[in-house]
CSV table of C-alpha atoms and ligand atoms in Angstrom, one decimal:
chain,number,residue,atom,x,y,z
A,12,MET,CA,-17.1,-5.2,-9.3
A,13,THR,CA,-17.0,-2.4,-11.7
A,14,ALA,CA,-14.6,-3.6,-14.4
A,15,THR,CA,-15.9,-3.6,-18.0
A,16,ILE,CA,-15.5,-6.7,-20.2
A,17,THR,CA,-13.0,-4.9,-22.5
A,18,GLU,CA,-10.4,-4.8,-19.8
A,19,PRO,CA,-7.8,-7.6,-19.3
A,20,SER,CA,-8.2,-10.0,-16.5
A,21,PHE,CA,-6.6,-9.4,-13.1
A,22,ARG,CA,-3.7,-11.7,-13.9
A,23,GLU,CA,-3.2,-10.2,-17.3
A,24,SER,CA,-3.3,-6.8,-15.8
A,25,VAL,CA,-0.5,-7.6,-13.3
A,26,ASP,CA,1.5,-9.2,-16.2
A,27,LEU,CA,1.1,-6.0,-18.3
A,28,MET,CA,2.3,-3.9,-15.5
A,29,VAL,CA,5.3,-6.2,-15.0
A,30,ASP,CA,6.0,-6.1,-18.7
A,31,ARG,CA,6.3,-2.4,-18.6
A,32,ALA,CA,9.0,-2.7,-15.9
A,33,MET,CA,10.8,-5.6,-17.7
A,34,CYS,CA,10.8,-3.6,-20.9
A,35,VAL,CA,12.5,-0.6,-19.1
A,36,LEU,CA,15.1,-3.0,-17.6
A,37,GLY,CA,15.7,-4.6,-21.0
A,38,LEU,CA,15.4,-8.0,-19.5
A,39,ASP,CA,16.0,-10.9,-21.9
A,40,GLU,CA,12.9,-12.7,-23.0
A,41,GLY,CA,13.8,-16.1,-21.4
A,42,THR,CA,14.4,-14.6,-17.9
A,43,ALA,CA,11.3,-12.5,-18.2
A,44,THR,CA,9.1,-15.4,-19.1
A,45,ALA,CA,10.7,-17.5,-16.3
A,46,ILE,CA,10.0,-14.8,-13.7
A,47,LYS,CA,6.4,-14.3,-14.9
A,48,SER,CA,5.3,-17.9,-15.1
A,49,CYS,CA,3.3,-19.4,-12.4
A,50,ASN,CA,5.2,-22.5,-11.2
A,51,ALA,CA,2.3,-24.7,-10.1
A,52,VAL,CA,-1.4,-24.5,-9.4
A,53,LEU,CA,-3.3,-27.0,-7.4
A,54,GLN,CA,-7.1,-27.2,-7.6
A,55,VAL,CA,-8.9,-29.4,-5.1
A,56,LYS,CA,-12.5,-30.4,-4.7
A,57,PHE,CA,-13.4,-32.1,-1.5
A,58,PRO,CA,-16.7,-33.1,0.2
A,59,VAL,CA,-17.8,-32.1,3.7
A,60,LYS,CA,-21.0,-33.1,5.3
A,61,ILE,CA,-22.8,-30.0,6.4
A,62,ARG,CA,-26.1,-30.2,8.3
A,63,GLY,CA,-26.6,-33.8,7.1
A,64,LYS,CA,-25.9,-33.0,3.4
A,65,ILE,CA,-22.7,-33.5,1.4
A,66,GLU,CA,-21.3,-30.2,0.0
A,67,VAL,CA,-18.3,-30.2,-2.4
A,68,PHE,CA,-15.9,-27.3,-2.0
A,69,THR,CA,-13.4,-26.0,-4.5
A,70,GLY,CA,-10.1,-24.5,-3.5
A,71,TRP,CA,-6.8,-23.5,-5.0
A,72,ARG,CA,-3.2,-22.9,-4.0
A,73,ALA,CA,-0.9,-21.3,-6.6
A,74,THR,CA,2.9,-21.3,-6.2
A,75,HIS,CA,4.1,-18.6,-8.4
A,76,SER,CA,7.8,-18.8,-7.5
A,77,THR,CA,10.2,-21.0,-5.6
A,78,HIS,CA,13.5,-19.1,-6.2
A,79,ARG,CA,13.3,-18.6,-2.4
A,80,LEU,CA,11.7,-21.0,0.0
A,81,PRO,CA,9.2,-21.2,1.5
A,82,SER,CA,6.7,-19.7,-0.9
A,83,LYS,CA,4.4,-17.3,1.0
A,84,GLY,CA,1.0,-15.8,0.7
A,85,GLY,CA,-2.5,-15.7,2.2
A,86,ILE,CA,-5.5,-17.9,1.8
A,87,ARG,CA,-8.8,-16.1,1.1
A,88,TYR,CA,-12.3,-17.4,1.6
A,89,ALA,CA,-14.6,-15.7,-0.9
A,90,PRO,CA,-17.7,-16.5,-2.9
A,91,TYR,CA,-16.1,-14.9,-6.0
A,92,ALA,CA,-12.7,-16.6,-5.9
A,93,ASP,CA,-11.3,-18.2,-9.1
A,94,GLN,CA,-8.0,-19.5,-10.4
A,95,ASP,CA,-7.1,-16.3,-12.4
A,96,GLU,CA,-7.4,-14.3,-9.2
A,97,VAL,CA,-5.3,-16.7,-7.2
A,98,GLU,CA,-2.6,-16.8,-9.8
A,99,ALA,CA,-2.5,-13.0,-10.0
A,100,LEU,CA,-2.3,-12.7,-6.3
A,101,ALA,CA,0.4,-15.3,-6.1
A,102,SER,CA,2.5,-13.4,-8.6
A,103,LEU,CA,2.0,-10.2,-6.6
A,104,MET,CA,3.4,-12.1,-3.6
A,105,THR,CA,6.6,-12.9,-5.5
A,106,TYR,CA,7.2,-9.2,-6.4
A,107,LYS,CA,6.1,-8.1,-2.9
A,108,CYS,CA,8.5,-10.3,-1.0
A,109,ALA,CA,11.5,-9.4,-3.3
A,110,LEU,CA,10.7,-5.7,-2.9
A,111,VAL,CA,10.8,-5.7,0.9
A,112,ASP,CA,13.7,-8.2,1.1
A,113,VAL,CA,11.6,-11.0,2.6
A,114,PRO,CA,13.4,-14.1,1.5
A,115,PHE,CA,10.3,-16.1,0.3
A,116,GLY,CA,8.8,-17.1,-3.0
A,117,GLY,CA,5.2,-16.1,-3.9
A,118,SER,CA,2.1,-18.1,-3.4
A,119,LYS,CA,-1.6,-17.6,-2.8
A,120,GLY,CA,-4.7,-19.7,-2.0
A,121,ALA,CA,-8.4,-19.4,-2.1
A,122,LEU,CA,-11.5,-21.4,-1.1
A,123,LEU,CA,-14.7,-20.7,-3.0
A,124,ILE,CA,-17.0,-20.1,-0.1
A,125,ASP,CA,-19.2,-17.5,1.6
A,126,PRO,CA,-17.9,-17.8,5.1
A,127,THR,CA,-20.9,-15.8,6.5
A,128,GLN,CA,-23.2,-18.7,5.6
A,129,TYR,CA,-21.5,-21.3,7.9
A,130,GLU,CA,-21.3,-21.8,11.7
A,131,ARG,CA,-18.0,-21.8,13.5
A,132,ASP,CA,-17.8,-25.6,13.8
A,133,GLU,CA,-18.6,-26.1,10.1
A,134,LEU,CA,-15.9,-23.6,9.1
A,135,GLU,CA,-13.5,-25.5,11.3
A,136,MET,CA,-14.3,-28.8,9.6
A,137,ILE,CA,-14.0,-27.2,6.1
A,138,THR,CA,-10.7,-25.5,6.9
A,139,ARG,CA,-9.2,-28.7,8.4
A,140,ARG,CA,-10.3,-30.6,5.4
A,141,PHE,CA,-8.8,-28.0,3.0
A,142,ALA,CA,-5.6,-27.9,5.0
A,143,HIS,CA,-5.4,-31.7,4.8
A,144,GLU,CA,-5.6,-31.6,1.0
A,145,LEU,CA,-2.9,-28.9,0.7
A,146,ILE,CA,-0.6,-30.7,3.1
A,147,ARG,CA,-1.0,-34.1,1.5
A,148,LYS,CA,-0.4,-32.7,-1.9
A,149,GLY,CA,2.8,-30.9,-0.9
A,150,PHE,CA,1.3,-27.4,-0.9
A,151,LEU,CA,1.7,-26.6,2.8
A,152,SER,CA,4.7,-27.0,5.1
A,153,PRO,CA,7.1,-24.8,7.2
A,154,SER,CA,9.8,-25.2,4.6
A,155,THR,CA,8.0,-25.1,1.3
A,156,ASN,CA,4.7,-23.2,1.4
A,157,VAL,CA,3.4,-21.1,4.3
A,158,PRO,CA,-0.1,-19.5,4.1
A,159,ALA,CA,-1.4,-16.5,6.1
A,160,PRO,CA,-4.7,-14.7,6.6
A,161,ASP,CA,-6.3,-12.8,3.7
A,162,ILE,CA,-9.9,-11.7,2.9
A,163,GLY,CA,-12.3,-13.9,4.8
A,164,THR,CA,-9.7,-15.6,7.0
A,165,GLY,CA,-7.9,-14.7,10.2
A,166,GLN,CA,-6.1,-16.0,13.3
A,167,ARG,CA,-8.8,-18.6,14.0
A,168,GLU,CA,-8.4,-20.3,10.5
A,169,MET,CA,-4.6,-20.2,10.8
A,170,ALA,CA,-4.7,-22.0,14.2
A,171,TRP,CA,-6.9,-24.7,12.7
A,172,ILE,CA,-4.4,-25.1,9.8
A,173,ALA,CA,-1.4,-25.3,12.2
A,174,ASP,CA,-3.1,-27.9,14.3
A,175,THR,CA,-4.0,-30.0,11.3
A,176,TYR,CA,-0.4,-29.9,10.1
A,177,LYS,CA,0.8,-30.8,13.6
A,178,HIS,CA,-1.4,-33.9,13.7
A,179,LEU,CA,-0.2,-35.1,10.3
A,180,HIS,CA,3.5,-34.3,11.0
A,181,PRO,CA,4.1,-34.7,14.8
A,182,GLU,CA,7.8,-35.3,14.1
A,183,ASP,CA,8.3,-31.9,12.5
A,184,ILE,CA,9.7,-29.7,15.4
A,185,ASN,CA,9.0,-26.6,13.2
A,186,TYR,CA,5.3,-27.5,12.7
A,187,ILE,CA,4.1,-24.2,14.1
A,188,ALA,CA,5.9,-22.3,11.3
A,189,CYS,CA,3.6,-24.0,8.7
A,190,VAL,CA,1.4,-20.9,8.7
A,191,THR,CA,1.6,-17.3,9.9
A,192,GLY,CA,-0.9,-14.9,11.3
A,193,LYS,CA,-1.7,-17.3,14.2
A,194,PRO,CA,-3.2,-16.3,17.5
A,195,LEU,CA,-0.6,-15.1,20.1
A,196,PHE,CA,-1.2,-18.0,22.3
A,197,HIS,CA,-0.5,-20.5,19.4
A,198,GLY,CA,2.8,-19.2,18.1
A,199,GLY,CA,1.6,-15.8,16.7
A,200,ILE,CA,3.6,-12.6,17.0
A,201,ARG,CA,2.6,-9.3,18.5
A,202,GLY,CA,1.7,-6.7,15.8
A,203,ARG,CA,0.8,-9.2,13.0
A,204,VAL,CA,-3.0,-8.3,13.0
A,205,GLU,CA,-2.3,-4.6,12.5
A,206,ALA,CA,0.8,-5.1,10.3
A,207,THR,CA,-0.6,-4.4,6.8
A,208,GLY,CA,-2.4,-1.2,8.0
A,209,ARG,CA,0.7,-0.2,10.0
A,210,GLY,CA,2.8,-0.7,6.9
A,211,VAL,CA,0.4,1.6,4.9
A,212,GLN,CA,0.9,4.2,7.6
A,213,TYR,CA,4.7,3.9,7.4
A,214,VAL,CA,4.6,4.2,3.6
A,215,ALA,CA,2.6,7.4,3.9
A,216,GLN,CA,4.9,8.8,6.5
A,217,GLU,CA,8.0,8.0,4.4
A,218,PHE,CA,6.4,9.6,1.3
A,219,PHE,CA,5.9,12.8,3.3
A,220,ARG,CA,9.5,12.8,4.3
A,221,HIS,CA,10.4,13.6,0.7
A,222,PRO,CA,9.3,17.1,-0.2
A,223,GLU,CA,10.0,16.6,-3.9
A,224,ASP,CA,7.7,13.5,-4.0
A,225,VAL,CA,5.0,15.4,-2.1
A,226,LYS,CA,5.4,18.3,-4.6
A,227,SER,CA,5.1,15.8,-7.6
A,228,ALA,CA,1.7,14.9,-6.1
A,229,ASN,CA,0.7,18.6,-6.1
A,230,MET,CA,0.8,18.8,-2.3
A,231,GLN,CA,3.0,20.3,0.3
A,232,GLY,CA,3.8,20.0,4.0
A,233,SER,CA,3.3,17.0,6.2
A,234,LEU,CA,0.5,14.4,6.7
A,235,GLN,CA,-1.1,16.6,9.3
A,236,GLY,CA,-4.4,17.9,8.1
A,237,LYS,CA,-4.4,16.0,4.8
A,238,THR,CA,-7.8,14.7,3.7
A,239,CYS,CA,-8.2,11.0,3.0
A,240,VAL,CA,-10.9,8.8,1.5
A,241,ILE,CA,-10.7,5.2,2.4
A,242,GLN,CA,-12.4,2.2,0.8
A,243,GLY,CA,-13.0,-0.8,3.0
A,244,LEU,CA,-12.9,-0.9,6.8
A,245,GLY,CA,-11.7,-4.5,7.1
A,246,ASN,CA,-8.6,-5.4,8.9
A,247,VAL,CA,-6.2,-3.4,6.6
A,248,GLY,CA,-8.4,-0.4,6.0
A,249,TYR,CA,-9.4,-0.1,9.7
A,250,HIS,CA,-5.9,-0.1,11.0
A,251,ALA,CA,-4.5,2.2,8.3
A,252,ALA,CA,-7.3,4.8,8.8
A,253,LYS,CA,-7.1,4.5,12.6
A,254,PHE,CA,-3.3,5.0,12.8
A,255,LEU,CA,-3.2,7.8,10.1
A,256,SER,CA,-6.0,9.8,11.8
A,257,GLU,CA,-5.1,9.2,15.4
A,258,GLU,CA,-1.3,9.4,15.1
A,259,ASP,CA,-0.6,11.6,12.1
A,260,GLY,CA,-3.5,14.0,12.1
A,261,VAL,CA,-5.0,12.9,8.7
A,262,ILE,CA,-8.7,13.8,8.3
A,263,ILE,CA,-10.7,10.8,7.1
A,264,THR,CA,-13.4,12.6,5.0
A,265,ALA,CA,-15.1,9.5,3.7
A,266,VAL,CA,-15.3,5.8,4.3
A,267,ILE,CA,-16.6,3.6,1.5
A,268,GLU,CA,-18.1,0.2,2.5
A,269,ARG,CA,-20.2,-2.5,0.9
A,270,ASP,CA,-23.5,-0.8,1.8
A,271,GLY,CA,-22.6,2.8,0.8
A,272,ALA,CA,-20.3,5.5,2.0
A,273,LEU,CA,-20.1,7.8,4.9
A,274,ILE,CA,-19.0,11.4,4.4
A,275,ASN,CA,-17.9,14.1,6.9
A,276,ASP,CA,-15.5,16.8,5.7
A,277,ASN,CA,-14.5,17.6,9.3
A,278,GLY,CA,-13.3,14.0,9.8
A,279,ILE,CA,-14.9,10.6,10.7
A,280,ASN,CA,-13.8,9.1,14.0
A,281,ILE,CA,-12.6,5.7,12.8
A,282,GLU,CA,-12.8,3.9,16.2
A,283,ASP,CA,-16.4,5.1,16.7
A,284,LEU,CA,-17.4,3.9,13.2
A,285,TYR,CA,-15.6,0.6,13.6
A,286,GLN,CA,-17.5,-0.1,16.9
A,287,HIS,CA,-20.7,1.0,15.2
A,288,ILE,CA,-20.2,-1.6,12.4
A,289,ILE,CA,-19.4,-4.3,15.0
A,290,ALA,CA,-22.6,-3.5,17.0
A,291,HIS,CA,-25.0,-3.0,14.0
A,292,GLY,CA,-23.4,-5.0,11.2
A,293,SER,CA,-23.6,-1.9,8.9
A,294,ILE,CA,-22.6,1.7,8.5
A,295,ASN,CA,-26.3,2.7,8.4
A,296,ASN,CA,-27.4,5.2,11.1
A,297,PHE,CA,-23.8,6.2,12.1
A,298,PRO,CA,-24.3,9.5,13.8
A,299,GLY,CA,-20.9,11.1,12.9
A,300,ALA,CA,-21.4,11.4,9.1
A,301,THR,CA,-23.8,11.6,6.1
A,302,LEU,CA,-24.7,8.4,4.2
A,303,GLU,CA,-24.2,8.2,0.5
A,304,GLU,CA,-25.9,5.2,-1.0
A,305,ASN,CA,-23.8,5.0,-4.1
A,306,GLY,CA,-20.5,4.1,-2.3
A,307,ILE,CA,-18.3,3.5,-5.3
A,308,ALA,CA,-19.0,7.0,-6.7
A,309,VAL,CA,-17.3,8.4,-3.5
A,310,LEU,CA,-13.9,7.1,-4.9
A,311,GLU,CA,-14.3,10.2,-7.1
A,312,LYS,CA,-14.5,12.7,-4.2
A,313,PRO,CA,-11.7,15.2,-4.2
A,314,CYS,CA,-9.1,14.4,-1.5
A,315,ASP,CA,-5.4,14.5,-0.9
A,316,ILE,CA,-5.0,10.7,-0.4
A,317,LEU,CA,-7.2,7.9,-1.6
A,318,ILE,CA,-6.7,4.5,0.0
A,319,PRO,CA,-8.5,1.6,-1.7
A,320,ALA,CA,-8.3,-1.1,1.0
A,321,ALA,CA,-11.1,-3.5,-0.3
A,322,LEU,CA,-11.2,-5.6,-3.4
A,323,GLU,CA,-9.3,-5.7,-6.7
A,324,ARG,CA,-10.5,-3.8,-9.8
A,325,GLN,CA,-12.3,-0.9,-8.2
A,326,ILE,CA,-10.7,1.9,-10.3
A,327,THR,CA,-11.2,0.9,-13.9
A,328,MET,CA,-11.2,2.5,-17.3
A,329,GLU,CA,-14.8,3.5,-16.6
A,330,ASN,CA,-14.2,5.7,-13.5
A,331,ALA,CA,-10.4,6.4,-13.6
A,332,ASP,CA,-10.8,9.7,-15.4
A,333,ARG,CA,-13.1,11.0,-12.7
A,334,ILE,CA,-10.7,10.3,-9.8
A,335,GLN,CA,-9.6,13.5,-8.1
A,336,ALA,CA,-7.2,12.3,-5.4
A,337,LYS,CA,-3.6,13.5,-5.6
A,338,LEU,CA,-2.0,10.4,-4.1
A,339,ILE,CA,-3.4,6.8,-4.2
A,340,ILE,CA,-2.0,4.3,-1.8
A,341,GLU,CA,-3.0,0.8,-2.8
A,342,ALA,CA,-3.7,-1.0,0.5
A,343,ALA,CA,-5.7,-3.7,-1.3
A,344,ASN,CA,-4.2,-6.0,-3.9
A,345,GLY,CA,-4.9,-5.0,-7.5
A,346,PRO,CA,-7.5,-2.2,-6.9
A,347,ILE,CA,-6.5,-0.4,-10.1
A,348,THR,CA,-6.7,-2.1,-13.5
A,349,TYR,CA,-3.9,-1.7,-16.1
A,350,GLY,CA,-6.0,0.6,-18.3
A,351,ALA,CA,-7.0,2.7,-15.3
A,352,ASP,CA,-3.4,2.9,-14.2
A,353,GLU,CA,-2.4,4.4,-17.5
A,354,ILE,CA,-5.2,7.0,-17.3
A,355,LEU,CA,-4.3,8.0,-13.7
A,356,ASN,CA,-0.6,8.3,-14.7
A,357,LYS,CA,-1.5,10.7,-17.5
A,358,LYS,CA,-3.6,12.7,-15.1
A,359,GLY,CA,-0.5,13.1,-12.9
A,360,ILE,CA,-1.9,11.2,-9.9
A,361,VAL,CA,0.9,9.6,-7.9
A,362,ILE,CA,0.2,5.9,-7.1
A,363,ILE,CA,2.1,3.9,-4.5
A,364,PRO,CA,1.4,0.4,-5.7
A,365,ASP,CA,0.1,-2.7,-3.9
A,366,ALA,CA,3.2,-4.8,-4.2
A,367,PHE,CA,4.9,-2.2,-1.9
A,368,ALA,CA,2.1,-0.5,-0.1
A,369,ASN,CA,0.6,-3.6,1.5
A,370,ALA,CA,3.8,-5.5,2.1
A,371,GLY,CA,3.6,-4.9,5.8
A,372,GLY,CA,1.6,-8.1,6.3
A,373,VAL,CA,4.1,-10.4,4.8
A,374,THR,CA,7.0,-8.6,6.4
A,375,VAL,CA,5.6,-9.3,9.9
A,376,SER,CA,4.7,-12.8,8.8
A,377,TYR,CA,8.4,-13.2,8.1
A,378,PHE,CA,9.2,-12.1,11.6
A,379,GLU,CA,6.6,-14.6,12.9
A,380,TRP,CA,8.1,-17.4,10.9
A,381,ILE,CA,11.6,-16.5,12.2
A,382,ARG,CA,10.2,-16.5,15.8
A,383,ASN,CA,8.7,-19.9,15.1
A,384,ILE,CA,11.7,-21.7,13.7
A,385,SER,CA,14.0,-20.1,16.3
A,386,HIS,CA,11.5,-21.2,19.0
A,387,ILE,CA,12.0,-18.0,21.0
A,388,ARG,CA,10.0,-14.7,21.4
A,389,LEU,CA,11.9,-11.8,19.9
A,390,GLY,CA,13.6,-9.7,22.5
A,391,ARG,CA,13.4,-12.4,25.2
A,392,MET,CA,17.1,-12.6,25.8
A,393,GLN,CA,18.0,-8.8,25.5
A,394,ARG,CA,15.1,-7.0,27.1
A,395,ARG,CA,16.2,-6.9,30.8
A,396,HIS,CA,19.8,-6.5,29.8
A,397,GLU,CA,18.9,-3.3,27.8
A,398,GLU,CA,16.9,-2.2,30.8
A,399,THR,CA,19.8,-2.6,33.2
A,400,HIS,CA,22.1,-0.9,30.8
A,401,GLY,CA,19.7,2.1,30.4
A,402,LEU,CA,19.4,2.5,34.2
A,403,GLN,CA,23.3,2.5,34.5
A,404,VAL,CA,23.5,5.2,31.8
A,405,ALA,CA,20.8,7.3,33.6
A,406,SER,CA,22.7,7.0,36.9
A,407,MET,CA,26.0,7.8,35.2
A,408,LEU,CA,24.5,11.0,33.7
A,409,GLU,CA,23.1,12.0,37.1
A,410,GLU,CA,26.5,11.5,38.8
A,411,LEU,CA,28.4,13.5,36.1
A,412,THR,CA,25.9,16.4,35.9
A,413,GLY,CA,24.8,16.4,39.6
A,414,ASN,CA,21.2,16.8,38.2
A,415,LYS,CA,18.3,14.4,38.8
A,416,ILE,CA,16.8,12.8,35.7
A,417,SER,CA,12.9,13.0,35.7
A,418,ASP,CA,11.1,9.7,36.3
A,419,SER,CA,9.6,9.7,32.8
A,420,LEU,CA,13.0,10.2,31.1
A,421,ARG,CA,14.5,7.5,33.3
A,422,LYS,CA,11.7,5.1,32.2
A,423,ALA,CA,12.2,5.9,28.6
A,424,VAL,CA,16.0,5.5,28.7
A,425,ALA,CA,15.7,2.2,30.6
A,426,HIS,CA,13.0,0.7,28.3
A,427,GLY,CA,14.2,-2.6,27.0
A,428,ALA,CA,12.6,-3.4,23.6
A,429,ASP,CA,9.9,-5.9,23.8
A,430,GLU,CA,8.5,-8.0,20.9
A,431,LEU,CA,6.1,-5.3,19.7
A,432,ASP,CA,8.8,-2.6,19.8
A,433,LEU,CA,11.0,-4.9,17.7
A,434,VAL,CA,8.3,-5.8,15.2
A,435,ARG,CA,7.3,-2.1,14.7
A,436,SER,CA,10.9,-1.1,14.3
A,437,GLY,CA,11.7,-3.9,11.9
A,438,LEU,CA,8.5,-3.1,9.9
A,439,ASP,CA,9.2,0.7,9.8
A,440,ASP,CA,12.8,0.0,8.7
A,441,THR,CA,11.7,-2.4,6.0
A,442,MET,CA,9.1,0.0,4.5
A,443,ARG,CA,11.5,2.9,4.6
A,444,SER,CA,14.4,1.0,3.0
A,445,ALA,CA,12.1,-0.3,0.2
A,446,TYR,CA,10.7,3.1,-0.5
A,447,GLN,CA,14.2,4.5,-0.8
A,448,GLN,CA,15.3,1.7,-3.2
A,449,ILE,CA,12.2,2.3,-5.3
A,450,ARG,CA,12.8,6.1,-5.3
A,451,GLU,CA,16.4,5.6,-6.3
A,452,ASN,CA,15.3,3.6,-9.3
A,453,LEU,CA,12.7,6.2,-10.2
A,454,LEU,CA,15.3,9.0,-10.1
A,455,LYS,CA,18.2,7.2,-11.8
A,456,ASN,CA,16.3,5.7,-14.8
A,457,GLU,CA,14.7,8.4,-17.0
A,458,LYS,CA,12.5,5.8,-18.7
A,459,ILE,CA,10.7,5.2,-15.3
A,460,THR,CA,8.2,7.8,-14.5
A,461,ASP,CA,5.9,6.2,-12.0
A,462,PHE,CA,6.2,4.4,-8.6
A,463,ARG,CA,4.6,1.2,-9.9
A,464,THR,CA,7.1,0.7,-12.7
A,465,ALA,CA,9.9,1.7,-10.3
A,466,SER,CA,8.6,-0.9,-7.7
A,467,TYR,CA,8.4,-3.7,-10.2
A,468,ALA,CA,11.8,-2.8,-11.6
A,469,THR,CA,13.3,-2.9,-8.1
A,470,SER,CA,11.8,-6.2,-7.4
A,471,ILE,CA,12.4,-7.8,-10.8
A,472,GLU,CA,16.1,-6.9,-10.7
A,473,LYS,CA,16.5,-8.8,-7.4
A,474,ILE,CA,14.6,-11.9,-8.7
A,475,ALA,CA,16.5,-11.9,-12.0
A,476,ARG,CA,19.8,-11.7,-10.1
A,477,SER,CA,18.8,-14.8,-8.1
A,478,TYR,CA,18.0,-16.6,-11.4
A,479,ILE,CA,21.2,-15.4,-13.1
A,480,ASP,CA,23.5,-16.1,-10.0
A,481,VAL,CA,22.2,-19.6,-9.4
A,482,GLY,CA,21.2,-20.6,-12.9
A,483,ILE,CA,18.1,-22.4,-14.0
A,484,TYR,CA,17.8,-26.0,-12.6
B,503,LIG,N1,-2.5,-11.9,2.7
B,503,LIG,C1,-1.4,-11.0,2.9
B,503,LIG,C2,-0.9,-10.4,1.6
B,503,LIG,O1,-1.6,-10.4,0.6
B,503,LIG,C3,-0.3,-11.6,3.8
B,503,LIG,C4,0.5,-12.6,3.2
B,503,LIG,C5,1.5,-13.3,4.2
B,503,LIG,O2,1.6,-12.8,5.3
B,503,LIG,O3,2.0,-14.4,3.8
B,503,LIG,O4,0.1,-9.8,1.5
């Protein structure tokens, strides 16, 4: 981490950014404090016998808000996790869900652990034990608090959590909805693994649909040919970089990882690099680029788009002034500190903030939760009906025009939407609508001059409305 000690903590940083938006909205102090307060934080310590010795693990689950239920947010496994971070991330979940109209409160969890130091069976034991604590203490259930993957966790951990809940609550017919991001075979949904990266791509696409926004970032034209530096090739960074380069013609000129950065101004092939990392466990000796050992310094490389997709607090008051990107899309949570945000705004760098940019994950989690509580795969009832209807339309056109429709066109017209089509369409629509709401706030309120404040203002207006309409209980 590069943050200096003079900067506020992650949680304080989020609160300061939120304060900026609340101030612009002129929100009364009571409502503002109610929205910002973290509703509950559970800390657990539990022993697990590992290789014949007892180890005590520490974990947290913070429920930031319950104005909508369930509260939602990932669980991360990290050796640096702490309560301040968990609370900051839980609050971001509240703003994120409201922004993209996902009807959930905000929550987040963490386990203080370096998962690379444990075998699969050990991780299963630890995860089940952690889940047991959360369930028993009322911090995990389909109707109140639903975790998902985050840094250091994935489908496998979610399946263990769901199974633990099922054993403790066999009478709950919605047990499978107690967690999202599950494997497909265990109640997961198609498109969830790639969802956050896919959402980042949709955000970038939508930004470039607005020429005035592109101009405000000192660029012009479309995504095609734009240069991009990405930090972190984990699940989010990998998918965002892959889709943007393979589908939108973005040139990935640098990839920053833990062990340095790779640079190639002609573009790095993301799939090749990803396979190289899987095979060798590192970016070292990748043939398609030059290695720069001081990875973090590559954040300062000139580029059109910078995508921090790793950890929080990467752009701080120390390096913000040297950042040369025109547009920053925060795929990670909290990669820019409050002080750095102010410096970047003054420099005229446009920032699409985390609460919006990485909301694709929770959006598709919402679709998965709906699939789980409705006990049916999305599209199962309509797909063949749409197909038959499409074929009828194709035949009708042939009959009316006397011309034969090509096989490829017939196939396209007759395609009934399957689950993945619906997930992508729902995600694209969600990201586009949220962007337009944020943009409207930015344009209509002259006190708002940046996307972050506009995003928080959009989100806080919705949360405040729910407090004001229902009252405080
Ligand atoms: N961990 C992800 C996030 O920070 C996903 C949360 C969810 O799907 O509940 O947004």
